[in-house]
Coordinates of C-alpha atoms in Angstrom, one line a residue:
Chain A
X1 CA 8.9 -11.1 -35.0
X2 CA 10.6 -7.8 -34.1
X3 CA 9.2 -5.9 -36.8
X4 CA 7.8 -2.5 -35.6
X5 CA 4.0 -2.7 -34.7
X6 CA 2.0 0.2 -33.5
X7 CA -0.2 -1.6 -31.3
X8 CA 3.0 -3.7 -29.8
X9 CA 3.0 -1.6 -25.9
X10 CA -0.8 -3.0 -25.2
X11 CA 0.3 -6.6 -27.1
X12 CA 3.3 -6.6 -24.6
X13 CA 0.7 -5.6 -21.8
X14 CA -1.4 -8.5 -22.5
X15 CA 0.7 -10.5 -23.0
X16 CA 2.8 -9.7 -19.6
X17 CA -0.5 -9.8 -17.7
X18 CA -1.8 -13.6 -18.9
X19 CA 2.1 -14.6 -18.2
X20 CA 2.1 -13.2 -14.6
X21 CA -1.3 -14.6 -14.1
X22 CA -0.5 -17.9 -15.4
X23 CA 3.6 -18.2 -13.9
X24 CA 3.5 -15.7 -11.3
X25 CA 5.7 -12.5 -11.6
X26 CA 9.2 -13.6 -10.6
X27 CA 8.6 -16.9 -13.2
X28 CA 8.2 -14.9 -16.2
X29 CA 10.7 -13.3 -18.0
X30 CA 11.0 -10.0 -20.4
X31 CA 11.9 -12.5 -23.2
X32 CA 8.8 -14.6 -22.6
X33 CA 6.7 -11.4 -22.4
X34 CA 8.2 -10.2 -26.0
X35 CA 8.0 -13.5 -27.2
X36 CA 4.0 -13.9 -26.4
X37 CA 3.6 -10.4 -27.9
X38 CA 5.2 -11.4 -31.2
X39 CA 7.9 -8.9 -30.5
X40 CA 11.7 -8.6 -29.5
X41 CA 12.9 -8.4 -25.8
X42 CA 14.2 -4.9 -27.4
X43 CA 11.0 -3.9 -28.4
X44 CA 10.0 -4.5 -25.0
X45 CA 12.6 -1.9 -23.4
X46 CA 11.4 0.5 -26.0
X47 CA 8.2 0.8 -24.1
X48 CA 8.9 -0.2 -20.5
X49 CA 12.0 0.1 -18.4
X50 CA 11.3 -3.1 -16.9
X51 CA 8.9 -6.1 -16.2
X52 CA 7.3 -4.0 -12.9
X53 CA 6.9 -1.0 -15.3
X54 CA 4.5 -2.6 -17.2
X55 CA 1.6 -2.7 -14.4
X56 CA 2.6 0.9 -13.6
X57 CA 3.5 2.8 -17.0
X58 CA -0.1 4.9 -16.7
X59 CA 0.7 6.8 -13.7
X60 CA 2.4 9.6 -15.2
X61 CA -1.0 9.9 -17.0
X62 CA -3.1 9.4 -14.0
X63 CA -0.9 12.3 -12.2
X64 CA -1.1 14.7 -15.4
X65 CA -4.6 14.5 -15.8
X66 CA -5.3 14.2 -12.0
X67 CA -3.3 17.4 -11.4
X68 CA -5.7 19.1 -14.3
X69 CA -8.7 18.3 -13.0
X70 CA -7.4 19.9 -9.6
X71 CA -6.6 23.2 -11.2
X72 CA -9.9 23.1 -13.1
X73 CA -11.8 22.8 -10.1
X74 CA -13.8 25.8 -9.3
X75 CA -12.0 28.6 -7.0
X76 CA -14.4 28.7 -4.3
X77 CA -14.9 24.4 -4.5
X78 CA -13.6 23.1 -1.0
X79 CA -10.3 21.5 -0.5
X80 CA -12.0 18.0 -0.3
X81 CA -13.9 18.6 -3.7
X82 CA -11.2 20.0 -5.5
X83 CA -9.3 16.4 -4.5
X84 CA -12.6 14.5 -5.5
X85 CA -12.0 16.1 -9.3
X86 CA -8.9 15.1 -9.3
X87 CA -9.6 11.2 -8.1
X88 CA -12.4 11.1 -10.8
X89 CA -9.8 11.8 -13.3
X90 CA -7.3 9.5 -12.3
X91 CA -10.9 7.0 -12.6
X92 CA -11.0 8.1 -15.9
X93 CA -7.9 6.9 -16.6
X94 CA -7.8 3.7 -15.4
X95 CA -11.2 3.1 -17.4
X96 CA -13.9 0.8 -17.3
X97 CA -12.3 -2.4 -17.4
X98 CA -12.9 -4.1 -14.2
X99 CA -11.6 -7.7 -15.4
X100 CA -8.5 -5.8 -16.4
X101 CA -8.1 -3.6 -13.5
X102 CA -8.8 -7.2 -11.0
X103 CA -6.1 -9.2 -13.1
X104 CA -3.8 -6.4 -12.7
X105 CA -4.4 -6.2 -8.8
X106 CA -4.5 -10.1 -8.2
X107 CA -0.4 -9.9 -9.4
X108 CA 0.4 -6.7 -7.4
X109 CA -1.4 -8.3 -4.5
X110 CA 0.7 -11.7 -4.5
X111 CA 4.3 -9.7 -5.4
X112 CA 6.0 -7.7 -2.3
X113 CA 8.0 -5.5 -4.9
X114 CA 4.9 -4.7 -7.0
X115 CA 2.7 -4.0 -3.4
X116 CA 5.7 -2.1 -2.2
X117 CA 6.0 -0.2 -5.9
X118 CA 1.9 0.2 -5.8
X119 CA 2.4 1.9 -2.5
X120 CA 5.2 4.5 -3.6
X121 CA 2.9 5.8 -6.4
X122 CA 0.5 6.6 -4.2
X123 CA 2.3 8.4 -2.2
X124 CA 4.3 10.2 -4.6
X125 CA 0.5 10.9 -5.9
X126 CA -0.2 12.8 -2.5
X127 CA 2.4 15.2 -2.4
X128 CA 1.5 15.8 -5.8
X129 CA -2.0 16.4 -5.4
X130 CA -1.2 18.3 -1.9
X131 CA 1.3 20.5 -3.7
X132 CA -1.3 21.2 -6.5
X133 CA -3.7 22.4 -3.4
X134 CA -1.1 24.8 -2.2
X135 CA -1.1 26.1 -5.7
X136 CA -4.9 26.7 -5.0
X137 CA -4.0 28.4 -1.7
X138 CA -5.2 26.4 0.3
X139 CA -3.0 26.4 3.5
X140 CA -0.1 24.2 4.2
X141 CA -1.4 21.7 6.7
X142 CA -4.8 21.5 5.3
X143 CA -3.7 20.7 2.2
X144 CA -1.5 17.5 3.3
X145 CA -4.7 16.2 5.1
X146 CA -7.0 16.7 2.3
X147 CA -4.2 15.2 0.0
X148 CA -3.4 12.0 2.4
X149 CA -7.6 11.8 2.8
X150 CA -8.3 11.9 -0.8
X151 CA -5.7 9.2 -1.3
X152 CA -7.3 7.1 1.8
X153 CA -10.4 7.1 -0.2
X154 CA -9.0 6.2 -3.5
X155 CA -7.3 3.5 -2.4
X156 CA -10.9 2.1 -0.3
X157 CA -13.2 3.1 -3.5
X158 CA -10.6 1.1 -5.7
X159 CA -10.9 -1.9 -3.5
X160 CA -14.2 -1.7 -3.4
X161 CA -14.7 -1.4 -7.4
X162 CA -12.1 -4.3 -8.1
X163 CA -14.1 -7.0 -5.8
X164 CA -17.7 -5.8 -6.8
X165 CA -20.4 -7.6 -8.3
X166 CA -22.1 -5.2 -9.8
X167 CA -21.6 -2.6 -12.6
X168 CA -20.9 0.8 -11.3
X169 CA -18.5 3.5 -12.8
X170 CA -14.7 3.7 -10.4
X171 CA -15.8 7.0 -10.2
X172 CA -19.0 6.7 -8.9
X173 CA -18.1 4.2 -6.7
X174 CA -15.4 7.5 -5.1
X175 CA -18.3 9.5 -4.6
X176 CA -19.8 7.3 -2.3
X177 CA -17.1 6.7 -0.5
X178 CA -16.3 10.4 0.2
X179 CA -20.1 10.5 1.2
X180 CA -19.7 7.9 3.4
X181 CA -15.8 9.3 4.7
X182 CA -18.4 12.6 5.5
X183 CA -20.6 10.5 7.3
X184 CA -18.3 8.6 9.9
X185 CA -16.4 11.7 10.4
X186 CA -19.3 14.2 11.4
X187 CA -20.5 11.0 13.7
X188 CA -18.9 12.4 17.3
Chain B
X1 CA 32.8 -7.1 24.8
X2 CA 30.8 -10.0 23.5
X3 CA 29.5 -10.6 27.7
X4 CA 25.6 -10.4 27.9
X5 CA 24.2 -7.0 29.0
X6 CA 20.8 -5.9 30.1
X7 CA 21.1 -2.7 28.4
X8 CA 22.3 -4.0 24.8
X9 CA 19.6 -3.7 23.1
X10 CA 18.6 0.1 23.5
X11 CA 23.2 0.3 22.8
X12 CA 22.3 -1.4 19.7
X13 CA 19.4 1.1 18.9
X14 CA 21.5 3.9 19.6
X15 CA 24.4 2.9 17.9
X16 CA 22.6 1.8 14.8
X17 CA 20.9 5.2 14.5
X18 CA 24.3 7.2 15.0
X19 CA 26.1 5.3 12.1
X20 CA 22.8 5.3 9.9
X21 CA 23.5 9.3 10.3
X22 CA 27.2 9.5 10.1
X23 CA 27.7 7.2 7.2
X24 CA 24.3 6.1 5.7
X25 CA 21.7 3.3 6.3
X26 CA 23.4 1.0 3.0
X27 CA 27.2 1.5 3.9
X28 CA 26.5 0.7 7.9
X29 CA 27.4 -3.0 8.8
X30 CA 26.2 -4.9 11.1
X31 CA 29.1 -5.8 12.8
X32 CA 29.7 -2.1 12.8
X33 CA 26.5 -1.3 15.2
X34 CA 27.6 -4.5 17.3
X35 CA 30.9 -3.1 17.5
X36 CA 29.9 0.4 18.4
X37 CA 27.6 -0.9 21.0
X38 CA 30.4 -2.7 22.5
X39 CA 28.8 -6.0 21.4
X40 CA 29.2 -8.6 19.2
X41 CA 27.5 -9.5 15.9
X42 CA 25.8 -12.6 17.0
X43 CA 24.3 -10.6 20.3
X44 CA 22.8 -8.0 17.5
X45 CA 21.1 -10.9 16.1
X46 CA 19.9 -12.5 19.1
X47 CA 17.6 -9.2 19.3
X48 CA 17.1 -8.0 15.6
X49 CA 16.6 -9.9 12.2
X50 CA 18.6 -7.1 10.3
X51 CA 19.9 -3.9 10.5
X52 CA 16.1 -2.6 9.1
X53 CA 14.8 -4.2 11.9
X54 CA 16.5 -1.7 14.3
X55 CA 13.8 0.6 13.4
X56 CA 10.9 -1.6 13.2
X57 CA 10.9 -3.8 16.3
X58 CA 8.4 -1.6 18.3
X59 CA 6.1 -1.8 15.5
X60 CA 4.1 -5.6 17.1
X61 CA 4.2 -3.5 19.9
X62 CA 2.4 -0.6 18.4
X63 CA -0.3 -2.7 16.9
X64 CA -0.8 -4.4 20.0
X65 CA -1.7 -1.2 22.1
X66 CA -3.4 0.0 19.5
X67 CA -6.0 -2.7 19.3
X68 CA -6.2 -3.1 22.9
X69 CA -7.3 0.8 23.0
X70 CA -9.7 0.1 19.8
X71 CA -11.3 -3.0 21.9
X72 CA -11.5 -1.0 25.1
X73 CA -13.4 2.2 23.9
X74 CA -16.7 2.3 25.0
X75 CA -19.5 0.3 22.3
X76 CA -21.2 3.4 22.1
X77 CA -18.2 4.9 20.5
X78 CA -18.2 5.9 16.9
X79 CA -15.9 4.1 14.6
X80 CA -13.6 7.0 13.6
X81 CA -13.7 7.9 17.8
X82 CA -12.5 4.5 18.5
X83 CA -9.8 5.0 15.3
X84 CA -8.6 7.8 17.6
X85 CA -8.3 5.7 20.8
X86 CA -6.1 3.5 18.7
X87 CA -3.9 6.1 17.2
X88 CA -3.1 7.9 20.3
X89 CA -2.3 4.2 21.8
X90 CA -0.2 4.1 19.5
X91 CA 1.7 7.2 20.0
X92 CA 2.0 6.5 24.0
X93 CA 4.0 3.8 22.5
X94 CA 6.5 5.8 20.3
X95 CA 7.0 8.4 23.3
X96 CA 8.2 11.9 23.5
X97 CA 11.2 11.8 22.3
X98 CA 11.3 14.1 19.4
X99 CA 14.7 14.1 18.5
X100 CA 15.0 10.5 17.7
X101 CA 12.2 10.0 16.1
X102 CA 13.2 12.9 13.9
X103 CA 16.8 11.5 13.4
X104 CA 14.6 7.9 12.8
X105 CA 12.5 9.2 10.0
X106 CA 16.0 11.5 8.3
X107 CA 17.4 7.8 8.2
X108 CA 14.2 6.3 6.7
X109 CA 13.0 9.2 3.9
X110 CA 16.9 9.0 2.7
X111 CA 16.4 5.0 1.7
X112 CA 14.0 3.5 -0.3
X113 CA 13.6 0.3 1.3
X114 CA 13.1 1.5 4.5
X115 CA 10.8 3.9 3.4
X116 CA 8.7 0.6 1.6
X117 CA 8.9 -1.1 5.0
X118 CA 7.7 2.0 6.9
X119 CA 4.8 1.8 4.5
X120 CA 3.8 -1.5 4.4
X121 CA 3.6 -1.7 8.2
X122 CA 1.3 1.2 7.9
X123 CA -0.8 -0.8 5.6
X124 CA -0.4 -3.7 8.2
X125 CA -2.0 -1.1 10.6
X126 CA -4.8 -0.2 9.0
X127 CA -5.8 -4.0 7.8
X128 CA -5.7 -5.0 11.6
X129 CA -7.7 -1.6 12.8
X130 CA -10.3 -2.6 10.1
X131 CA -10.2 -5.9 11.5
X132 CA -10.8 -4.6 15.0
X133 CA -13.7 -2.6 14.0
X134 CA -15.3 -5.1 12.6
X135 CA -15.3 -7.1 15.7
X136 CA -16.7 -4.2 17.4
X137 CA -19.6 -4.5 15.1
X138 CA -19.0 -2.1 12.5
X139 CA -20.0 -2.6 9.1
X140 CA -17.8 -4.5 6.5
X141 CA -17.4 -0.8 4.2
X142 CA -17.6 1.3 7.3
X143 CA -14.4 -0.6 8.8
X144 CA -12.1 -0.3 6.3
X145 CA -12.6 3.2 5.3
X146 CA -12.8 4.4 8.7
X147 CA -9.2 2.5 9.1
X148 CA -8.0 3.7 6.0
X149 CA -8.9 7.1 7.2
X150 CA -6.6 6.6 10.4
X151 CA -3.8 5.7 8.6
X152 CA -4.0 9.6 7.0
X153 CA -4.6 10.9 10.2
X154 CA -1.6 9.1 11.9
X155 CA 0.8 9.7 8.9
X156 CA 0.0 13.5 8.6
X157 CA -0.1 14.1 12.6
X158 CA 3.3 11.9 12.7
X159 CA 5.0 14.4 10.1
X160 CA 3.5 17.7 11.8
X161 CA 5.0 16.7 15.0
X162 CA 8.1 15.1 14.2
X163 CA 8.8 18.9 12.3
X164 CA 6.8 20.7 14.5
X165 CA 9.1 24.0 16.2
X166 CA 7.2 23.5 19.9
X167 CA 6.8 20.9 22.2
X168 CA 3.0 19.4 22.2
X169 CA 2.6 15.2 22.2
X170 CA 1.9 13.6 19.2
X171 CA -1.9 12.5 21.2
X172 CA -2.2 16.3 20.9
X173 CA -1.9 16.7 17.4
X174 CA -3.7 13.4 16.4
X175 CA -6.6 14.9 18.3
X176 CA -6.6 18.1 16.5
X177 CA -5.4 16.9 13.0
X178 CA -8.6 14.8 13.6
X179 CA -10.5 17.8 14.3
X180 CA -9.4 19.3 11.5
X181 CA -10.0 16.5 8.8
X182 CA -13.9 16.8 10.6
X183 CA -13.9 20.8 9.6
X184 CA -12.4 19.8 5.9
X185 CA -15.2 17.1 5.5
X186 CA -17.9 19.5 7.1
X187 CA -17.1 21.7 3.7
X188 CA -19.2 21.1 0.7

């Protein structure tokens, strides 16, 4: 107990995730959490500011690499495909792990202050990813729609992945989604 | 003060919205709208839950328009047209007035928790739209993006026209922030 261990963040992670799952969020505490790692409750604010932070602690990454992927997009790709780059690497990020990524959303889902907290990121992830469009040049109030649409169709192709039965790739899964967003909206 | 007055509840509404200005949504009491209105506390109450509320009660109201609109657009409709119908229902209900939505959404970007609240009755929104497609007959996938979709639309025609420099209706620019998410989709 308390001794430094590099793989303590994903312990904690697990360990928060089973505890929420089995508890609830508000029942469990950050000493529980560290205690079911193997770890001390100051080990546990060495990695995450607080009990919330531990379902959320990847979106700087998801932003970083999103925000990449939107730069490296070709010069001449569209607005809307410059934004689906830059949803496939936030996909990338979150991975493959469906169980994981369902576990993870059945907490959020039955917490107000992790729905509410869910919400904020993805917002702050739209002027992010609008502001990364304006570096591209696209124009000011095209880039907020395309920003606020790429974010509508994460948030669908997410939902979607999480209850599937089948096996497909988050990413692939945003594809279709767009094709389908391209679809209803040339319908008139 | 204190008697029972027809107009109180737009007094309160005003009231409310001036001190949230003056001295901040957290250091504004409720007996400090009450009083300001020329009311008392317990007459706030009788027509708000809390001093969020002030800025939230039209939103039943909203939703209710909104599906009315959805229901009413002709079957032949496509979803995203019926979407439309809904979101410029919606905006009949929030009204010209310009100026106090503006002074509305200064209050609500400067707090957090009314900024959560303002996005989890969007989220509502969208959840009920989706619902109301479906009854139309629209498929399970089609429903909720095509809800999702409106959201966008709504939140980035709200914004251009609460900071919009001339004087068109919010309908106005729904219907061409529409138009122009069909033009960014059109792009491949």
């Amino acid at each position: 107990m308390g001794r430094w261990e590099p793989g303590a963040s994903s312990r904690l992670r697990e360990a928060a995730l089973a505890l929420y799952l089995e508890r609830g969020f508000e029942q469990t505490m950050v000493a529980d959490i560290a205690e079911r790692a193997g770890v001390t409750a100051r080990t546990f604010f060495r990695h995450f500011a607080d009990k919330r932070e531990v379902f959320f602690d990847a979106s700087a990454e998801v932003e970083e690499k999103s925000l990449a992927a939107l730069e490296a997009a070709p010069a001449t790709a569209p607005p809307l495909d410059a934004v689906a780059a830059a949803l496939c690497a936030a996909a990338e990020v979150i991975g493959d792990n469906r169980d994981l990524a369902r576990m993870r959303q059945t907490v959020i889902m039955a917490n107000a202050s992790l729905r509410e907290r869910e919400l904020i990121k993805l917002t702050s992830m739209s002027v992010a990813v609008a502001d990364g469009l304006r570096r591209r040049g696209v124009d000011e109030a095209e880039a907020g729609l395309a920003a606020e649409t790429g974010v509508a169709v994460f948030r669908v192709a997410f939902e979607r992945w999480v209850n599937a039965a089948e096996d497909r790739a988050l990413g692939d899964v945003i594809h279709e989604t767009l094709a389908q967003l391209r679809t209803l909206t040339a319908a008139t």
